[in-house]
Amino acid sequence: MKIIMLGAPGAGKGTQAKSIAEKYGIPHISTGDIFRANIKNGTELGKKAKAYMDQGMLVPDELTLDLVMDRFAQDDCEKGYVLDGFPRTIPQAEALTEALLEKGEKIDYAIDVAVPDEAIISRMSGRRACLTCGATYHVEFNPPKQEGVCDTCGAALVQRDDDKPETVKKRLSVYHQQTQPLIEYYERQGVLRQVDGTKSMDQVFAGIIEILD
Ligand code: ADP
Ligand code: ADP
Ligand code: ZN
């Protein structure tokens, strides 16, 4: 099963993608996580990506596509995957459609997690991230068992540099300009499904299972 998660930054794509990956036994591929791992490890790619990410802008398509195509080539992608944060532009979506078409494959579902802008800012200011394993928490809606510590791997949780309100506003405007058009793109492909992302995490996941099962 090949699934794309669509939605604004902070809509809950990563949270849901993790649950989907676990339930259906497919890899969760987050381009944001891959970029952050590169930044942490001080790679050339990480250095280039950081300059864009800190400003709330998208990393150029070329850099992103190279990285994603490499990831698709790995063995665990044979049974499908859930994509989180990719594609984010029409050229990225077109490149993905073409790469799949070459192998006679297609995306099964593009799930749009719909959350209005007003709700996004408060979600983002409470988000805490584990840069070691990619787990995400929220100080109010999904707190870790021990404050500031990752339940899964025990690493220290951080507030992402790009989750500050000024950067979040910029990311939201980038989302509306460059990523929102993908909703129509996948609607035309007949694979778009929408869920109400303002509900609780469990309720959103229940809605997604209904679509996928
Ligand atoms: P969020 O979880 O808030 O949606 P991500 O972790 O997916 O954020 O992405 C963080 C940043 O990484 C983005 O603001 C962007 O700079 C960069 N990024 C992630 N995925 C992509 C992509 N597919 N194309 C371009 N830039 C990306
Ligand atoms: P995205 O990957 O779309 O940027 P995340 O999954 O990281 O979004 O979620 C953003 C923040 O909101 C996180 O702190 C997460 O714990 C929290 N969150 C996710 N889903 C919900 C929900 N349904 N209700 C309340 N908070 C949520
Ligand atoms: Zn962790």
PDB file of C-alpha atoms and ligand atoms in Angstrom:
ATOM      1  CA  MET A   1       0.000   0.000   0.000  1.00  0.00           C
ATOM      2  CA  LYS A   2       1.371   3.415  -1.003  1.00  0.00           C
ATOM      3  CA  ILE A   3       0.017   6.322   0.975  1.00  0.00           C
ATOM      4  CA  ILE A   4       0.708  10.063   0.939  1.00  0.00           C
ATOM      5  CA  MET A   5      -0.090  12.264   3.925  1.00  0.00           C
ATOM      6  CA  LEU A   6      -1.178  15.783   2.938  1.00  0.00           C
ATOM      7  CA  GLY A   7      -1.890  18.693   5.252  1.00  0.00           C
ATOM      8  CA  ALA A   8      -0.482  21.908   6.685  1.00  0.00           C
ATOM      9  CA  PRO A   9       2.625  21.878   8.881  1.00  0.00           C
ATOM     10  CA  GLY A  10       1.417  20.706  12.289  1.00  0.00           C
ATOM     11  CA  ALA A  11      -1.790  19.109  11.006  1.00  0.00           C
ATOM     12  CA  GLY A  12      -0.762  15.771  12.482  1.00  0.00           C
ATOM     13  CA  LYS A  13       0.693  14.046   9.399  1.00  0.00           C
ATOM     14  CA  GLY A  14       3.685  12.620  11.242  1.00  0.00           C
ATOM     15  CA  THR A  15       1.626  11.468  14.221  1.00  0.00           C
ATOM     16  CA  GLN A  16      -0.812   9.586  11.980  1.00  0.00           C
ATOM     17  CA  ALA A  17       1.877   8.320   9.595  1.00  0.00           C
ATOM     18  CA  LYS A  18       3.654   6.616  12.499  1.00  0.00           C
ATOM     19  CA  SER A  19       0.450   4.807  13.532  1.00  0.00           C
ATOM     20  CA  ILE A  20      -0.288   3.796   9.937  1.00  0.00           C
ATOM     21  CA  ALA A  21       3.247   2.468   9.463  1.00  0.00           C
ATOM     22  CA  GLU A  22       2.950   0.396  12.623  1.00  0.00           C
ATOM     23  CA  LYS A  23      -0.495  -1.020  11.879  1.00  0.00           C
ATOM     24  CA  TYR A  24       0.172  -1.918   8.238  1.00  0.00           C
ATOM     25  CA  GLY A  25       3.843  -2.868   8.555  1.00  0.00           C
ATOM     26  CA  ILE A  26       5.138  -0.381   5.992  1.00  0.00           C
ATOM     27  CA  PRO A  27       7.963   2.162   6.357  1.00  0.00           C
ATOM     28  CA  HIS A  28       7.214   5.742   7.399  1.00  0.00           C
ATOM     29  CA  ILE A  29       9.222   8.051   5.162  1.00  0.00           C
ATOM     30  CA  SER A  30       9.456  11.627   6.426  1.00  0.00           C
ATOM     31  CA  THR A  31      11.569  13.979   4.330  1.00  0.00           C
ATOM     32  CA  GLY A  32      11.680  16.400   7.279  1.00  0.00           C
ATOM     33  CA  ASP A  33      13.141  13.651   9.502  1.00  0.00           C
ATOM     34  CA  ILE A  34      15.710  12.759   6.825  1.00  0.00           C
ATOM     35  CA  PHE A  35      16.759  16.416   6.486  1.00  0.00           C
ATOM     36  CA  ARG A  36      16.985  16.803  10.284  1.00  0.00           C
ATOM     37  CA  ALA A  37      19.099  13.643  10.572  1.00  0.00           C
ATOM     38  CA  ASN A  38      21.446  15.092   7.930  1.00  0.00           C
ATOM     39  CA  ILE A  39      21.672  18.384   9.816  1.00  0.00           C
ATOM     40  CA  LYS A  40      22.433  16.539  13.040  1.00  0.00           C
ATOM     41  CA  ASN A  41      25.177  14.524  11.341  1.00  0.00           C
ATOM     42  CA  GLY A  42      26.640  17.624   9.692  1.00  0.00           C
ATOM     43  CA  THR A  43      26.396  16.314   6.107  1.00  0.00           C
ATOM     44  CA  GLU A  44      26.703  18.512   2.988  1.00  0.00           C
ATOM     45  CA  LEU A  45      22.996  17.932   2.275  1.00  0.00           C
ATOM     46  CA  GLY A  46      22.152  18.902   5.841  1.00  0.00           C
ATOM     47  CA  LYS A  47      24.052  22.177   5.546  1.00  0.00           C
ATOM     48  CA  LYS A  48      22.259  23.079   2.333  1.00  0.00           C
ATOM     49  CA  ALA A  49      18.821  22.086   3.652  1.00  0.00           C
ATOM     50  CA  LYS A  50      19.195  23.914   6.975  1.00  0.00           C
ATOM     51  CA  ALA A  51      19.485  27.317   5.318  1.00  0.00           C
ATOM     52  CA  TYR A  52      16.024  26.882   3.771  1.00  0.00           C
ATOM     53  CA  MET A  53      14.385  25.125   6.706  1.00  0.00           C
ATOM     54  CA  ASP A  54      15.391  27.798   9.242  1.00  0.00           C
ATOM     55  CA  GLN A  55      13.627  30.383   7.110  1.00  0.00           C
ATOM     56  CA  GLY A  56      10.468  28.319   6.795  1.00  0.00           C
ATOM     57  CA  MET A  57      11.091  27.832   3.090  1.00  0.00           C
ATOM     58  CA  LEU A  58      11.052  24.598   1.124  1.00  0.00           C
ATOM     59  CA  VAL A  59      14.283  22.840   0.243  1.00  0.00           C
ATOM     60  CA  PRO A  60      14.694  22.985  -3.584  1.00  0.00           C
ATOM     61  CA  ASP A  61      12.957  20.163  -5.486  1.00  0.00           C
ATOM     62  CA  GLU A  62      16.197  18.857  -6.965  1.00  0.00           C
ATOM     63  CA  LEU A  63      17.808  18.164  -3.583  1.00  0.00           C
ATOM     64  CA  THR A  64      14.607  16.680  -2.203  1.00  0.00           C
ATOM     65  CA  LEU A  65      13.953  14.405  -5.181  1.00  0.00           C
ATOM     66  CA  ASP A  66      17.468  12.930  -5.154  1.00  0.00           C
ATOM     67  CA  LEU A  67      17.064  12.017  -1.529  1.00  0.00           C
ATOM     68  CA  VAL A  68      13.584  10.534  -1.876  1.00  0.00           C
ATOM     69  CA  MET A  69      14.436   8.458  -4.957  1.00  0.00           C
ATOM     70  CA  ASP A  70      17.412   6.977  -3.075  1.00  0.00           C
ATOM     71  CA  ARG A  71      15.112   6.054  -0.224  1.00  0.00           C
ATOM     72  CA  PHE A  72      12.556   4.388  -2.532  1.00  0.00           C
ATOM     73  CA  ALA A  73      15.305   2.154  -3.897  1.00  0.00           C
ATOM     74  CA  GLN A  74      15.769   0.455  -0.511  1.00  0.00           C
ATOM     75  CA  ASP A  75      14.352  -3.051  -0.017  1.00  0.00           C
ATOM     76  CA  ASP A  76      11.814  -2.191   2.680  1.00  0.00           C
ATOM     77  CA  CYS A  77       9.864  -0.054   0.194  1.00  0.00           C
ATOM     78  CA  GLU A  78       8.784  -3.073  -1.855  1.00  0.00           C
ATOM     79  CA  LYS A  79       5.565  -3.585   0.091  1.00  0.00           C
ATOM     80  CA  GLY A  80       4.689   0.103   0.053  1.00  0.00           C
ATOM     81  CA  TYR A  81       5.204   3.095   2.337  1.00  0.00           C
ATOM     82  CA  VAL A  82       3.556   6.056   3.966  1.00  0.00           C
ATOM     83  CA  LEU A  83       5.013   9.354   2.779  1.00  0.00           C
ATOM     84  CA  ASP A  84       4.991  12.228   5.259  1.00  0.00           C
ATOM     85  CA  GLY A  85       6.023  15.658   4.018  1.00  0.00           C
ATOM     86  CA  PHE A  86       6.589  14.546   0.434  1.00  0.00           C
ATOM     87  CA  PRO A  87       5.512  15.532  -2.165  1.00  0.00           C
ATOM     88  CA  ARG A  88       5.190  19.185  -1.224  1.00  0.00           C
ATOM     89  CA  THR A  89       5.145  20.853  -4.648  1.00  0.00           C
ATOM     90  CA  ILE A  90       3.509  20.048  -7.990  1.00  0.00           C
ATOM     91  CA  PRO A  91       6.892  19.263  -9.639  1.00  0.00           C
ATOM     92  CA  GLN A  92       7.648  16.801  -6.795  1.00  0.00           C
ATOM     93  CA  ALA A  93       4.234  15.159  -7.248  1.00  0.00           C
ATOM     94  CA  GLU A  94       4.751  14.896 -11.001  1.00  0.00           C
ATOM     95  CA  ALA A  95       8.199  13.360 -10.512  1.00  0.00           C
ATOM     96  CA  LEU A  96       6.712  10.810  -8.111  1.00  0.00           C
ATOM     97  CA  THR A  97       3.852   9.925 -10.475  1.00  0.00           C
ATOM     98  CA  GLU A  98       6.362   9.401 -13.295  1.00  0.00           C
ATOM     99  CA  ALA A  99       8.785   7.328 -11.219  1.00  0.00           C
ATOM    100  CA  LEU A 100       5.902   5.076 -10.168  1.00  0.00           C
ATOM    101  CA  LEU A 101       4.476   4.881 -13.677  1.00  0.00           C
ATOM    102  CA  GLU A 102       7.808   3.572 -14.971  1.00  0.00           C
ATOM    103  CA  LYS A 103       7.325   0.584 -12.698  1.00  0.00           C
ATOM    104  CA  GLY A 104       3.603   0.263 -13.494  1.00  0.00           C
ATOM    105  CA  GLU A 105       2.673   1.452 -10.000  1.00  0.00           C
ATOM    106  CA  LYS A 106       0.581   4.217  -8.485  1.00  0.00           C
ATOM    107  CA  ILE A 107      -0.305   5.865  -5.195  1.00  0.00           C
ATOM    108  CA  ASP A 108      -3.277   4.181  -3.508  1.00  0.00           C
ATOM    109  CA  TYR A 109      -4.395   7.004  -1.216  1.00  0.00           C
ATOM    110  CA  ALA A 110      -3.522  10.641  -0.580  1.00  0.00           C
ATOM    111  CA  ILE A 111      -4.965  11.453   2.851  1.00  0.00           C
ATOM    112  CA  ASP A 112      -5.497  15.131   3.569  1.00  0.00           C
ATOM    113  CA  VAL A 113      -5.491  15.890   7.297  1.00  0.00           C
ATOM    114  CA  ALA A 114      -7.509  19.113   7.364  1.00  0.00           C
ATOM    115  CA  VAL A 115      -6.807  21.644  10.146  1.00  0.00           C
ATOM    116  CA  PRO A 116      -7.529  25.403   9.915  1.00  0.00           C
ATOM    117  CA  ASP A 117      -4.586  27.824  10.290  1.00  0.00           C
ATOM    118  CA  GLU A 118      -5.855  29.133  13.661  1.00  0.00           C
ATOM    119  CA  ALA A 119      -5.369  25.732  15.300  1.00  0.00           C
ATOM    120  CA  ILE A 120      -1.903  25.254  13.813  1.00  0.00           C
ATOM    121  CA  ILE A 121       0.005  27.910  15.759  1.00  0.00           C
ATOM    122  CA  SER A 122      -0.942  26.482  19.182  1.00  0.00           C
ATOM    123  CA  ARG A 123      -0.175  22.946  18.068  1.00  0.00           C
ATOM    124  CA  MET A 124       3.241  23.958  16.852  1.00  0.00           C
ATOM    125  CA  SER A 125       4.214  25.943  19.921  1.00  0.00           C
ATOM    126  CA  GLY A 126       3.548  22.855  22.070  1.00  0.00           C
ATOM    127  CA  ARG A 127       5.281  20.380  19.764  1.00  0.00           C
ATOM    128  CA  ARG A 128       8.386  18.668  21.128  1.00  0.00           C
ATOM    129  CA  ALA A 129      10.538  16.478  18.931  1.00  0.00           C
ATOM    130  CA  CYS A 130      13.034  13.687  19.423  1.00  0.00           C
ATOM    131  CA  LEU A 131      15.810  14.216  16.919  1.00  0.00           C
ATOM    132  CA  THR A 132      17.186  10.737  17.624  1.00  0.00           C
ATOM    133  CA  CYS A 133      14.191   8.529  16.718  1.00  0.00           C
ATOM    134  CA  GLY A 134      11.773  11.020  15.125  1.00  0.00           C
ATOM    135  CA  ALA A 135       9.044  10.679  17.772  1.00  0.00           C
ATOM    136  CA  THR A 136       6.820  13.721  18.267  1.00  0.00           C
ATOM    137  CA  TYR A 137       5.034  14.880  21.406  1.00  0.00           C
ATOM    138  CA  HIS A 138       2.865  17.769  22.511  1.00  0.00           C
ATOM    139  CA  VAL A 139       3.210  19.355  25.955  1.00  0.00           C
ATOM    140  CA  GLU A 140      -0.574  19.379  26.381  1.00  0.00           C
ATOM    141  CA  PHE A 141      -2.167  16.956  23.887  1.00  0.00           C
ATOM    142  CA  ASN A 142       0.406  14.138  23.910  1.00  0.00           C
ATOM    143  CA  PRO A 143       2.951  14.622  26.713  1.00  0.00           C
ATOM    144  CA  PRO A 144       5.842  12.175  27.205  1.00  0.00           C
ATOM    145  CA  LYS A 145       5.763  10.056  30.382  1.00  0.00           C
ATOM    146  CA  GLN A 146       8.691  12.041  31.775  1.00  0.00           C
ATOM    147  CA  GLU A 147       8.924  15.731  30.870  1.00  0.00           C
ATOM    148  CA  GLY A 148      11.547  16.448  28.215  1.00  0.00           C
ATOM    149  CA  VAL A 149      12.485  12.788  27.652  1.00  0.00           C
ATOM    150  CA  CYS A 150      11.547  10.572  24.677  1.00  0.00           C
ATOM    151  CA  ASP A 151       9.371   7.578  25.716  1.00  0.00           C
ATOM    152  CA  THR A 152      10.763   5.472  22.891  1.00  0.00           C
ATOM    153  CA  CYS A 153      14.506   6.028  23.055  1.00  0.00           C
ATOM    154  CA  GLY A 154      15.222   8.125  26.154  1.00  0.00           C
ATOM    155  CA  ALA A 155      16.854  11.033  24.281  1.00  0.00           C
ATOM    156  CA  ALA A 156      16.207  14.665  25.272  1.00  0.00           C
ATOM    157  CA  LEU A 157      13.240  16.335  23.547  1.00  0.00           C
ATOM    158  CA  VAL A 158      13.680  19.696  21.851  1.00  0.00           C
ATOM    159  CA  GLN A 159      11.537  22.418  20.374  1.00  0.00           C
ATOM    160  CA  ARG A 160      12.372  22.565  16.671  1.00  0.00           C
ATOM    161  CA  ASP A 161      14.022  25.818  15.522  1.00  0.00           C
ATOM    162  CA  ASP A 162      11.363  26.197  12.831  1.00  0.00           C
ATOM    163  CA  ASP A 163       8.426  25.795  15.255  1.00  0.00           C
ATOM    164  CA  LYS A 164       8.700  29.378  16.536  1.00  0.00           C
ATOM    165  CA  PRO A 165       5.517  31.375  15.747  1.00  0.00           C
ATOM    166  CA  GLU A 166       7.190  33.703  13.165  1.00  0.00           C
ATOM    167  CA  THR A 167       8.578  30.759  11.208  1.00  0.00           C
ATOM    168  CA  VAL A 168       5.316  28.833  11.508  1.00  0.00           C
ATOM    169  CA  LYS A 169       3.465  31.760   9.882  1.00  0.00           C
ATOM    170  CA  LYS A 170       5.929  31.721   7.002  1.00  0.00           C
ATOM    171  CA  ARG A 171       5.585  27.933   6.643  1.00  0.00           C
ATOM    172  CA  LEU A 172       1.808  28.235   6.546  1.00  0.00           C
ATOM    173  CA  SER A 173       1.955  30.745   3.715  1.00  0.00           C
ATOM    174  CA  VAL A 174       4.421  28.501   1.840  1.00  0.00           C
ATOM    175  CA  TYR A 175       1.991  25.620   2.415  1.00  0.00           C
ATOM    176  CA  HIS A 176      -0.938  27.514   0.917  1.00  0.00           C
ATOM    177  CA  GLN A 177       1.083  28.626  -2.093  1.00  0.00           C
ATOM    178  CA  GLN A 178       3.063  25.516  -2.952  1.00  0.00           C
ATOM    179  CA  THR A 179       1.551  22.444  -1.271  1.00  0.00           C
ATOM    180  CA  GLN A 180      -2.207  22.997  -1.107  1.00  0.00           C
ATOM    181  CA  PRO A 181      -2.527  22.640  -4.922  1.00  0.00           C
ATOM    182  CA  LEU A 182      -1.633  18.954  -4.410  1.00  0.00           C
ATOM    183  CA  ILE A 183      -5.091  18.371  -2.956  1.00  0.00           C
ATOM    184  CA  GLU A 184      -6.620  19.060  -6.356  1.00  0.00           C
ATOM    185  CA  TYR A 185      -3.829  17.149  -8.107  1.00  0.00           C
ATOM    186  CA  TYR A 186      -4.639  13.951  -6.194  1.00  0.00           C
ATOM    187  CA  GLU A 187      -8.363  14.552  -6.394  1.00  0.00           C
ATOM    188  CA  ARG A 188      -7.994  14.430 -10.178  1.00  0.00           C
ATOM    189  CA  GLN A 189      -6.108  11.144  -9.815  1.00  0.00           C
ATOM    190  CA  GLY A 190      -9.103   9.826  -7.846  1.00  0.00           C
ATOM    191  CA  VAL A 191      -7.083   8.921  -4.741  1.00  0.00           C
ATOM    192  CA  LEU A 192      -7.810  11.871  -2.435  1.00  0.00           C
ATOM    193  CA  ARG A 193      -9.466  11.184   0.920  1.00  0.00           C
ATOM    194  CA  GLN A 194     -10.060  13.811   3.609  1.00  0.00           C
ATOM    195  CA  VAL A 195     -10.147  13.494   7.385  1.00  0.00           C
ATOM    196  CA  ASP A 196     -11.014  16.120   9.999  1.00  0.00           C
ATOM    197  CA  GLY A 197      -7.673  16.764  11.691  1.00  0.00           C
ATOM    198  CA  THR A 198      -9.181  18.879  14.483  1.00  0.00           C
ATOM    199  CA  LYS A 199     -10.453  15.760  16.268  1.00  0.00           C
ATOM    200  CA  SER A 200      -8.401  13.827  18.832  1.00  0.00           C
ATOM    201  CA  MET A 201      -5.451  11.766  17.584  1.00  0.00           C
ATOM    202  CA  ASP A 202      -7.368   8.516  18.163  1.00  0.00           C
ATOM    203  CA  GLN A 203     -10.458   9.766  16.349  1.00  0.00           C
ATOM    204  CA  VAL A 204      -8.389  10.925  13.380  1.00  0.00           C
ATOM    205  CA  PHE A 205      -6.666   7.531  13.241  1.00  0.00           C
ATOM    206  CA  ALA A 206     -10.010   5.704  13.391  1.00  0.00           C
ATOM    207  CA  GLY A 207     -11.146   7.733  10.366  1.00  0.00           C
ATOM    208  CA  ILE A 208      -7.978   6.806   8.492  1.00  0.00           C
ATOM    209  CA  ILE A 209      -8.368   3.086   9.246  1.00  0.00           C
ATOM    210  CA  GLU A 210     -11.887   3.239   7.843  1.00  0.00           C
ATOM    211  CA  ILE A 211     -10.447   4.552   4.589  1.00  0.00           C
ATOM    212  CA  LEU A 212      -7.592   2.060   4.358  1.00  0.00           C
ATOM    213  CA  ASP A 213      -9.352  -1.159   5.442  1.00  0.00           C
TER     214      ASP A 213
HETATM  215  P1  ADP B   1       6.082  19.571   9.348  1.00  0.00           P
HETATM  216  O1  ADP B   1       6.140  18.306  10.188  1.00  0.00           O
HETATM  217  O2  ADP B   1       5.839  20.752  10.168  1.00  0.00           O
HETATM  218  O3  ADP B   1       5.121  19.459   8.220  1.00  0.00           O
HETATM  219  P2  ADP B   1       8.528  18.706   8.122  1.00  0.00           P
HETATM  220  O4  ADP B   1       9.292  18.033   9.181  1.00  0.00           O
HETATM  221  O5  ADP B   1       7.775  17.829   7.172  1.00  0.00           O
HETATM  222  O6  ADP B   1       7.544  19.765   8.771  1.00  0.00           O
HETATM  223  O7  ADP B   1       9.476  19.655   7.272  1.00  0.00           O
HETATM  224  C1  ADP B   1      10.317  20.604   7.884  1.00  0.00           C
HETATM  225  C2  ADP B   1      11.013  21.404   6.805  1.00  0.00           C
HETATM  226  O8  ADP B   1      11.813  20.524   5.987  1.00  0.00           O
HETATM  227  C3  ADP B   1      10.087  22.118   5.830  1.00  0.00           C
HETATM  228  O9  ADP B   1       9.660  23.367   6.316  1.00  0.00           O
HETATM  229  C4  ADP B   1      11.004  22.238   4.597  1.00  0.00           C
HETATM  230  O10 ADP B   1      11.946  23.289   4.759  1.00  0.00           O
HETATM  231  C5  ADP B   1      11.780  20.932   4.629  1.00  0.00           C
HETATM  232  N1  ADP B   1      11.100  19.891   3.823  1.00  0.00           N
HETATM  233  C6  ADP B   1      10.576  18.726   4.286  1.00  0.00           C
HETATM  234  N2  ADP B   1      10.056  18.005   3.277  1.00  0.00           N
HETATM  235  C7  ADP B   1      10.246  18.736   2.144  1.00  0.00           C
HETATM  236  C8  ADP B   1       9.900  18.548   0.763  1.00  0.00           C
HETATM  237  N3  ADP B   1       9.255  17.454   0.336  1.00  0.00           N
HETATM  238  N4  ADP B   1      10.264  19.515  -0.122  1.00  0.00           N
HETATM  239  C9  ADP B   1      10.928  20.611   0.294  1.00  0.00           C
HETATM  240  N5  ADP B   1      11.258  20.861   1.562  1.00  0.00           N
HETATM  241  C10 ADP B   1      10.925  19.941   2.494  1.00  0.00           C
HETATM  242  P1  ADP B   2       2.904  17.377  11.095  1.00  0.00           P
HETATM  243  O1  ADP B   2       3.710  16.128  10.870  1.00  0.00           O
HETATM  244  O2  ADP B   2       1.714  17.466  10.194  1.00  0.00           O
HETATM  245  O3  ADP B   2       3.717  18.612  11.092  1.00  0.00           O
HETATM  246  P2  ADP B   2       2.691  16.430  13.860  1.00  0.00           P
HETATM  247  O4  ADP B   2       2.200  15.029  13.728  1.00  0.00           O
HETATM  248  O5  ADP B   2       4.111  16.640  14.217  1.00  0.00           O
HETATM  249  O6  ADP B   2       2.270  17.272  12.553  1.00  0.00           O
HETATM  250  O7  ADP B   2       1.762  17.172  14.945  1.00  0.00           O
HETATM  251  C1  ADP B   2       1.994  18.539  15.312  1.00  0.00           C
HETATM  252  C2  ADP B   2       1.803  18.696  16.824  1.00  0.00           C
HETATM  253  O8  ADP B   2       0.434  18.533  17.167  1.00  0.00           O
HETATM  254  C3  ADP B   2       2.560  17.652  17.645  1.00  0.00           C
HETATM  255  O9  ADP B   2       2.997  18.249  18.826  1.00  0.00           O
HETATM  256  C4  ADP B   2       1.510  16.567  17.901  1.00  0.00           C
HETATM  257  O10 ADP B   2       1.777  15.857  19.119  1.00  0.00           O
HETATM  258  C5  ADP B   2       0.227  17.384  18.001  1.00  0.00           C
HETATM  259  N1  ADP B   2      -0.948  16.693  17.440  1.00  0.00           N
HETATM  260  C6  ADP B   2      -1.002  15.840  16.373  1.00  0.00           C
HETATM  261  N2  ADP B   2      -2.257  15.415  16.134  1.00  0.00           N
HETATM  262  C7  ADP B   2      -3.050  16.038  17.057  1.00  0.00           C
HETATM  263  C8  ADP B   2      -4.468  16.021  17.329  1.00  0.00           C
HETATM  264  N3  ADP B   2      -5.330  15.296  16.596  1.00  0.00           N
HETATM  265  N4  ADP B   2      -4.901  16.787  18.349  1.00  0.00           N
HETATM  266  C9  ADP B   2      -4.035  17.548  19.086  1.00  0.00           C
HETATM  267  N5  ADP B   2      -2.707  17.602  18.888  1.00  0.00           N
HETATM  268  C10 ADP B   2      -2.203  16.862  17.878  1.00  0.00           C
HETATM  269 ZN    ZN B   3      13.304   9.189  20.623  1.00  0.00          ZN
END
